[in-house]
Amino acid sequence: MNEEDFKKLFSKIKEVSYKTAGDSVDYRIHINFNEKTIRLLFQESVGKRDWLNNFNFPVKIYKNQKSCLLAHRGFGNAYKSANDEIMTELQDYMQKYLDFEVVIAGWSHGGALAVLAAEDFYFRFKKQAMLITYGAPKTLWGKKSQEYLRACVKDAVQFGNNNDIVPYLPPFPGYHHVNIHRCGEKFSLKKIFRADVYHCNYGEIDLI
């Protein structure tokens, strides 16, 4: 994907209508026939339940398996409440479009859920999806979890505007992105708290 493709994907995440499953998990499966991709998209925070999950940041074992995946509790609980429904629907599309690749993407809160969905996709189907997030908070805890997620995906690009506070959260040692790519203007303390601007302009700044 090139710069324009990433910006178009961000616009698509913002404009599509979503369906809700589980504990207020908003997602949509979108087919891009030009790129021959099945896109699993996750929406940003839109309600009280999303914000409660955002602040439920203590670490928990997301999957008690050999990898011992550790994650942000609120995001883990939210995604697990809807994962069977989401993956069943995704599998239906995969069976219909056999030669299409899967892209899992999200913005903000949705980006955090996209990370867990990418692992779930690999765990269930033994296939690697492309992971793309914009302004996502840190989802994983510990280097082992980070390394495991990197092995689960075909590639991971997590855009974090230098002046967007959300990708710096939670602000505690041990939390990680899968693969953060910093972009936008030079960091400024005056700008970091302007989430209304710098958390929302990924379709307008230079990403690459």
C-alpha atoms as one frame of an Amber mdcrd trajectory, in Angstrom:
protein
   0.000   0.000   0.000   1.125   3.544  -0.682   0.457   6.837   1.091  -2.807
   7.461  -0.738  -4.056   3.941  -0.020  -3.469   4.387   3.715  -5.330   7.707
   3.697  -8.253   6.229   1.783  -8.462   3.390   4.281  -8.603   5.877   7.162
 -11.431   7.716   5.396 -13.270   4.432   4.899 -12.948   3.595   8.611 -14.485
   6.977   9.459 -17.363   6.843   6.977 -18.733   3.292   6.943 -21.742   2.292
   9.016 -20.971  -0.217  11.734 -22.785  -3.089  13.383 -22.496  -3.778  17.099
 -21.692  -7.096  18.751 -20.896  -8.171  22.284 -19.886  -5.454  24.720 -20.343
  -2.474  22.380 -17.835  -3.706  19.774 -18.497  -1.812  16.530 -17.175  -3.515
  13.400 -17.831  -3.817   9.686 -16.563  -6.165   6.991 -15.971  -4.294   3.734
 -14.955  -5.827   0.406 -12.513  -3.919  -1.820 -12.811  -5.507  -5.238 -10.084
  -3.341  -6.803  -7.478  -4.453  -4.267  -9.052  -7.905  -3.826  -9.116  -7.532
  -0.064 -11.566  -8.371   2.698 -11.354  -5.570   5.246 -12.352  -6.101   8.857
 -12.765  -2.572  10.246 -13.244  -1.415  13.844 -14.724   1.914  14.932 -13.345
   4.456  17.394 -14.880   5.038  20.842 -18.515   6.051  20.439 -20.216   5.354
  23.758 -19.923   4.983  27.515 -19.035   1.277  27.369 -16.113   1.974  25.037
 -14.732   4.582  27.424 -15.137   2.286  30.420 -13.142  -0.344  28.554 -10.519
   2.238  27.539  -9.805   3.002  31.197  -9.882  -0.632  32.326  -6.148  -0.852
  31.699  -4.743  -3.398  34.207  -2.951  -6.266  32.488  -4.643  -9.652  32.137
  -3.834 -12.949  30.475  -5.688 -12.666  27.181  -4.924 -16.245  26.158  -3.537
 -18.871  28.476  -1.433 -20.580  25.850   2.239 -21.195  25.117   2.671 -17.604
  23.977   1.107 -16.343  27.258  -0.412 -13.335  25.526  -0.865 -10.431  27.940
  -3.100  -7.499  27.035  -4.979  -4.445  28.260  -7.921  -5.906  30.207 -10.629
  -3.584  28.853  -9.737  -4.216  25.208  -9.353  -7.937  25.808 -12.715  -8.236
  27.534 -14.466  -6.205  24.833 -13.024  -8.144  21.917 -13.666 -11.548  23.500
 -17.316 -10.593  23.996 -17.764 -10.407  20.217 -14.976 -12.473  18.671 -16.989
 -15.555  17.712 -19.617 -13.528  15.860 -16.992 -11.429  14.080 -14.808 -14.337
  13.011 -17.778 -16.427  11.862 -18.888 -13.603   9.577 -15.333 -13.071   8.356
 -15.009 -16.760   7.542 -18.165 -16.600   5.422 -16.588 -13.861   3.307 -13.301
 -15.768   3.066 -15.161 -18.778   1.682 -16.899 -16.564  -0.868 -13.777 -14.676
  -1.972 -11.155 -17.385  -1.806  -8.307 -15.428  -3.427  -8.841 -12.192  -1.479
  -6.409 -11.150   1.254  -7.589 -10.089   4.696  -6.811  -6.632   6.080  -7.692
  -5.856   9.703  -7.777  -2.158  10.557  -9.116   0.331  13.073  -8.849   3.842
  14.414  -8.294   4.745  18.082 -10.220   2.284  20.318 -10.925   0.327  17.137
  -7.212   0.040  16.456  -6.689  -1.658  19.805  -9.418  -4.180  18.964  -7.894
  -4.708  15.524  -4.656  -5.890  17.141  -6.487  -8.601  19.072  -8.565  -9.514
  16.024  -5.376 -10.015  13.998  -4.119 -12.502  16.595  -7.500 -14.218  16.719
  -7.541 -14.526  12.928  -4.143 -16.230  12.971  -5.092 -18.465  15.906  -8.274
 -19.703  14.213  -7.299 -19.920  10.546  -3.486 -20.210  10.650  -3.312 -17.367
   8.146  -1.701 -13.965   8.476  -3.630 -10.763   7.890  -2.321  -7.270   7.249
  -2.773  -5.110  10.389  -3.217  -1.335  10.023  -4.173   1.052  12.822  -4.452
   4.816  13.231  -4.067   6.554  16.585  -4.465   3.308  18.521  -3.585   3.030
  22.217  -1.120   0.371  23.334  -2.814  -3.014  23.537  -0.074  -5.455  24.500
   1.962  -5.922  27.648   5.487  -7.293  27.576   8.010  -7.916  24.826   6.945
 -11.544  24.532   3.388 -10.526  23.637   4.696  -7.964  21.149   6.981 -10.487
  19.449   4.204 -13.065  19.285   1.822 -10.596  17.606   4.455  -9.687  15.053
   4.651 -13.369  14.133   0.858 -13.541  13.756   0.538 -10.900  11.033   1.722
 -10.586   7.474   2.741  -7.015   8.254   1.782  -4.382  10.820   1.666  -0.625
  10.369   0.414   1.383  13.338   0.348   5.094  12.590   0.848   7.345  15.592
   0.786  11.118  15.096   3.625  12.636  17.133   1.110  15.038  18.691  -1.701
  12.525  19.211  -1.806  11.608  22.900  -3.758   8.372  22.403  -0.904   6.231
  20.971   1.143   7.102  24.083  -1.502   5.516  26.334  -1.576   3.706  28.703
   1.432   5.673  29.986   2.851   2.792  32.008   6.039   0.765  31.473   5.521
  -2.569  29.791   2.751  -1.609  27.367   3.594  -1.910  23.666   2.290  -1.491
  20.160   2.912  -4.218  17.604   4.826  -1.854  15.305   4.392   1.892  15.799
   5.153   4.282  12.930   5.415   7.904  14.080   4.197  10.555  11.678   3.010
  14.154  11.458   4.529  17.333  12.840   7.354  17.444  15.373   6.250  16.695
  18.941   5.013  19.712  20.901   3.688  19.889  24.456   1.306  22.603  23.299
  -0.252  20.273  20.752  -0.277  16.907  22.523  -3.556  17.591  24.319  -5.378
  18.760  21.168  -6.929  15.382  20.481  -9.716  17.086  18.541  -7.082  17.939
  15.920  -4.159  15.530  16.096  -6.137  12.376  16.834  -8.407  12.963  13.861
  -6.166  14.154  11.011  -4.584  10.925   9.769  -6.172  11.481   6.389  -4.516
  14.881   6.046  -0.905  14.488   7.232   2.106  12.760   5.662   1.978   9.199
   6.943   5.024   7.698   5.265
